[in-house]
PDB file of C-alpha atoms and ligand atoms in Angstrom:
ATOM      1  CA  MET A   1     -12.891  16.177 -13.475  1.00 59.00           C
ATOM      2  CA  SER A   2     -16.416  16.762 -12.150  1.00 72.00           C
ATOM      3  CA  ALA A   3     -16.931  18.592  -8.861  1.00 73.00           C
ATOM      4  CA  GLU A   4     -18.335  15.368  -7.453  1.00 72.00           C
ATOM      5  CA  ALA A   5     -15.249  13.370  -8.452  1.00 70.00           C
ATOM      6  CA  GLU A   6     -13.065  16.107  -7.038  1.00 72.00           C
ATOM      7  CA  ALA A   7     -14.893  16.061  -3.690  1.00 73.00           C
ATOM      8  CA  HIS A   8     -14.477  12.279  -3.620  1.00 79.00           C
ATOM      9  CA  GLY A   9     -10.738  12.704  -4.131  1.00 82.00           C
ATOM     10  CA  VAL A  10     -10.634  10.549  -7.277  1.00 83.00           C
ATOM     11  CA  GLY A  11      -7.050  10.125  -8.439  1.00 81.00           C
ATOM     12  CA  VAL A  12      -5.593  11.606  -5.269  1.00 86.00           C
ATOM     13  CA  ILE A  13      -2.720   9.464  -4.028  1.00 90.00           C
ATOM     14  CA  ARG A  14      -3.102   8.703  -0.352  1.00 91.00           C
ATOM     15  CA  SER A  15      -2.643   5.879   2.143  1.00 94.00           C
ATOM     16  CA  LEU A  16      -5.626   3.611   1.597  1.00 95.00           C
ATOM     17  CA  THR A  17      -7.393   1.225   3.933  1.00 96.00           C
ATOM     18  CA  CYS A  18      -8.383  -2.157   2.521  1.00 95.00           C
ATOM     19  CA  CYS A  19     -12.159  -2.305   2.072  1.00 96.00           C
ATOM     20  CA  CYS A  20     -12.024  -6.084   2.503  1.00 92.00           C
ATOM     21  CA  CYS A  21      -9.813  -6.785   5.561  1.00 92.00           C
ATOM     22  CA  GLY A  22      -9.475  -3.297   7.051  1.00 93.00           C
ATOM     23  CA  GLY A  23      -5.660  -3.452   6.874  1.00 92.00           C
ATOM     24  CA  GLY A  24      -3.350  -1.078   5.044  1.00 93.00           C
ATOM     25  CA  ALA A  25      -3.753  -1.131   1.268  1.00 94.00           C
ATOM     26  CA  GLY A  26      -0.691   1.002   0.468  1.00 92.00           C
ATOM     27  CA  ARG A  27      -0.406   4.455  -1.105  1.00 93.00           C
ATOM     28  CA  TRP A  28      -2.398   4.528  -4.308  1.00 93.00           C
ATOM     29  CA  ALA A  29      -4.740   6.749  -6.253  1.00 93.00           C
ATOM     30  CA  GLN A  30      -8.333   6.905  -5.040  1.00 93.00           C
ATOM     31  CA  HIS A  31     -10.623   4.849  -7.305  1.00 94.00           C
ATOM     32  CA  TRP A  32     -13.979   6.454  -8.218  1.00 93.00           C
ATOM     33  CA  ASN A  33     -15.990   3.348  -7.246  1.00 94.00           C
ATOM     34  CA  ARG A  34     -14.551   3.049  -3.712  1.00 94.00           C
ATOM     35  CA  ASP A  35     -15.405   5.006  -0.595  1.00 93.00           C
ATOM     36  CA  ARG A  36     -12.973   7.847  -0.011  1.00 93.00           C
ATOM     37  CA  GLY A  37      -9.808   6.538   1.663  1.00 95.00           C
ATOM     38  CA  TYR A  38     -10.485   2.904   0.762  1.00 96.00           C
ATOM     39  CA  GLY A  39      -8.762   0.576  -1.667  1.00 96.00           C
ATOM     40  CA  ILE A  40      -7.876  -3.090  -1.795  1.00 95.00           C
ATOM     41  CA  CYS A  41      -4.755  -4.790  -0.476  1.00 92.00           C
ATOM     42  CA  ARG A  42      -2.821  -7.305  -2.539  1.00 88.00           C
ATOM     43  CA  ALA A  43      -3.409 -10.093  -0.009  1.00 86.00           C
ATOM     44  CA  CYS A  44      -7.187  -9.756  -0.433  1.00 90.00           C
ATOM     45  CA  LEU A  45      -6.919  -9.599  -4.215  1.00 90.00           C
ATOM     46  CA  ASP A  46      -4.881 -12.801  -4.111  1.00 85.00           C
ATOM     47  CA  GLY A  47      -7.258 -14.336  -1.555  1.00 85.00           C
ATOM     48  CA  PRO A  48     -10.989 -13.576  -1.626  1.00 86.00           C
ATOM     49  CA  TYR A  49     -10.846 -11.984  -5.096  1.00 90.00           C
ATOM     50  CA  ALA A  50      -8.501 -14.469  -6.782  1.00 86.00           C
ATOM     51  CA  GLY A  51      -9.830 -15.545 -10.170  1.00 88.00           C
ATOM     52  CA  SER A  52     -12.380 -12.706 -10.374  1.00 91.00           C
ATOM     53  CA  ASP A  53     -13.426 -11.332 -13.738  1.00 93.00           C
ATOM     54  CA  PRO A  54     -10.880  -8.630 -14.715  1.00 92.00           C
ATOM     55  CA  ALA A  55     -13.664  -6.272 -15.843  1.00 95.00           C
ATOM     56  CA  GLU A  56     -15.373  -6.660 -12.479  1.00 95.00           C
ATOM     57  CA  LEU A  57     -12.073  -6.032 -10.656  1.00 95.00           C
ATOM     58  CA  ALA A  58     -11.517  -2.924 -12.779  1.00 95.00           C
ATOM     59  CA  SER A  59     -14.942  -1.600 -11.847  1.00 96.00           C
ATOM     60  CA  LEU A  60     -14.586  -2.429  -8.163  1.00 96.00           C
ATOM     61  CA  PHE A  61     -10.968  -1.515  -7.564  1.00 96.00           C
ATOM     62  CA  GLY A  62      -9.577   0.339 -10.572  1.00 95.00           C
ATOM     63  CA  THR A  63      -6.235  -0.330 -12.203  1.00 93.00           C
ATOM     64  CA  GLU A  64      -3.353  -2.429 -10.903  1.00 91.00           C
ATOM     65  CA  GLY A  65      -0.316  -0.277 -10.141  1.00 88.00           C
ATOM     66  CA  VAL A  66      -2.502   2.855 -10.044  1.00 92.00           C
ATOM     67  CA  ASN A  67      -5.262   2.107  -7.542  1.00 95.00           C
ATOM     68  CA  TYR A  68      -3.785  -1.005  -5.945  1.00 93.00           C
ATOM     69  CA  ALA A  69      -0.551  -2.978  -5.718  1.00 88.00           C
ATOM     70  CA  GLY A  70       0.601  -5.271  -8.485  1.00 82.00           C
ATOM     71  CA  PRO A  71       1.908  -8.745  -7.665  1.00 74.00           C
ATOM     72  CA  ALA A  72       5.479  -7.378  -7.436  1.00 59.00           C
ATOM     73  CA  THR A  73       4.546  -5.120  -4.529  1.00 49.00           C
ATOM     74  CA  LEU A  74       3.310  -7.708  -2.058  1.00 50.00           C
ATOM     75  CA  PRO A  75       3.143  -6.187   1.415  1.00 55.00           C
ATOM     76  CA  ALA A  76       4.681  -9.433   2.710  1.00 60.00           C
ATOM     77  CA  ASP A  77       7.895  -8.631   0.804  1.00 68.00           C
ATOM     78  CA  ALA A  78       7.990  -5.145   2.235  1.00 72.00           C
ATOM     79  CA  GLU A  79       7.391  -6.433   5.736  1.00 74.00           C
ATOM     80  CA  ALA A  80      10.224  -8.952   5.371  1.00 78.00           C
ATOM     81  CA  ARG A  81      12.574  -6.084   4.442  1.00 77.00           C
ATOM     82  CA  VAL A  82      11.406  -4.046   7.427  1.00 78.00           C
ATOM     83  CA  GLN A  83      11.874  -7.025   9.752  1.00 82.00           C
ATOM     84  CA  ALA A  84      15.402  -7.539   8.375  1.00 84.00           C
ATOM     85  CA  LEU A  85      16.209  -3.908   9.204  1.00 84.00           C
ATOM     86  CA  LYS A  86      14.799  -4.239  12.710  1.00 87.00           C
ATOM     87  CA  SER A  87      16.789  -7.384  13.424  1.00 88.00           C
ATOM     88  CA  LEU A  88      19.901  -5.603  12.160  1.00 87.00           C
ATOM     89  CA  TRP A  89      19.267  -2.829  14.707  1.00 88.00           C
ATOM     90  CA  ARG A  90      18.528  -5.348  17.463  1.00 91.00           C
ATOM     91  CA  ALA A  91      21.767  -7.220  16.701  1.00 91.00           C
ATOM     92  CA  ASP A  92      23.829  -4.019  16.806  1.00 90.00           C
ATOM     93  CA  PRO A  93      22.777  -1.789  19.733  1.00 90.00           C
ATOM     94  CA  ALA A  94      25.548   0.734  18.944  1.00 89.00           C
ATOM     95  CA  LEU A  95      24.243   1.151  15.404  1.00 87.00           C
ATOM     96  CA  SER A  96      20.701   1.350  16.689  1.00 87.00           C
ATOM     97  CA  ALA A  97      21.635   4.013  19.265  1.00 90.00           C
ATOM     98  CA  SER A  98      23.412   6.074  16.601  1.00 89.00           C
ATOM     99  CA  LEU A  99      20.180   6.430  14.637  1.00 87.00           C
ATOM    100  CA  SER A 100      17.441   8.860  15.569  1.00 86.00           C
ATOM    101  CA  LEU A 101      13.806   7.814  15.437  1.00 83.00           C
ATOM    102  CA  SER A 102      13.312   9.849  12.254  1.00 81.00           C
ATOM    103  CA  ASP A 103      16.371   8.112  10.695  1.00 83.00           C
ATOM    104  CA  LYS A 104      14.771   4.783  11.471  1.00 81.00           C
ATOM    105  CA  LEU A 105      11.365   5.793  10.161  1.00 78.00           C
ATOM    106  CA  ALA A 106      12.998   7.031   6.962  1.00 77.00           C
ATOM    107  CA  ALA A 107      14.911   3.752   6.611  1.00 79.00           C
ATOM    108  CA  ILE A 108      11.707   1.781   7.161  1.00 75.00           C
ATOM    109  CA  ALA A 109       9.884   3.867   4.547  1.00 72.00           C
ATOM    110  CA  GLU A 110      12.784   3.202   2.169  1.00 73.00           C
ATOM    111  CA  ALA A 111      12.644  -0.538   2.894  1.00 72.00           C
ATOM    112  CA  ARG A 112       8.960  -0.564   2.014  1.00 68.00           C
ATOM    113  CA  LYS A 113       9.663   0.859  -1.440  1.00 63.00           C
ATOM    114  CA  PHE A 114       9.519  -1.565  -4.290  1.00 53.00           C
ATOM    115  CA  ASP A 115       9.848  -0.510  -7.914  1.00 44.00           C
ATOM    116  CA  GLY A 116       9.718   3.084  -6.696  1.00 44.00           C
ATOM    117  CA  VAL A 117       6.342   2.659  -5.005  1.00 49.00           C
ATOM    118  CA  VAL A 118       5.975   3.339  -1.306  1.00 48.00           C
ATOM    119  CA  MET A 119       3.828   0.724   0.328  1.00 45.00           C
TER     120      MET A 119
HETATM  121 ZN1  LIG B   1      -7.242  -6.609   2.497  1.00 74.69          ZN
END
């Protein structure tokens, strides 16, 4: 890896911001052709970039499942699982009270996992 690529953080897995909508783009490897800390979220790929030339997508955003989420890791799915957890806690105050904040954050992080990938 060149010093330049290293300074850019290419390949470093971090929480990325979507370069298109500014929302969360999940935890993926930094792509060389994106500003440091930026990636693309699945919703934007399926929206504004739907039907784009695969070679162009590869140049802009890198590789699916490496630099951005595949179709199976839709943030909407993850959010639905998180909401289900939260309504469980709301429906059962005793259960909710028995959990510390860090327990809940860990459970939420777990709920966001899909195919072993943390959103
Ligand atoms: Zn986006």
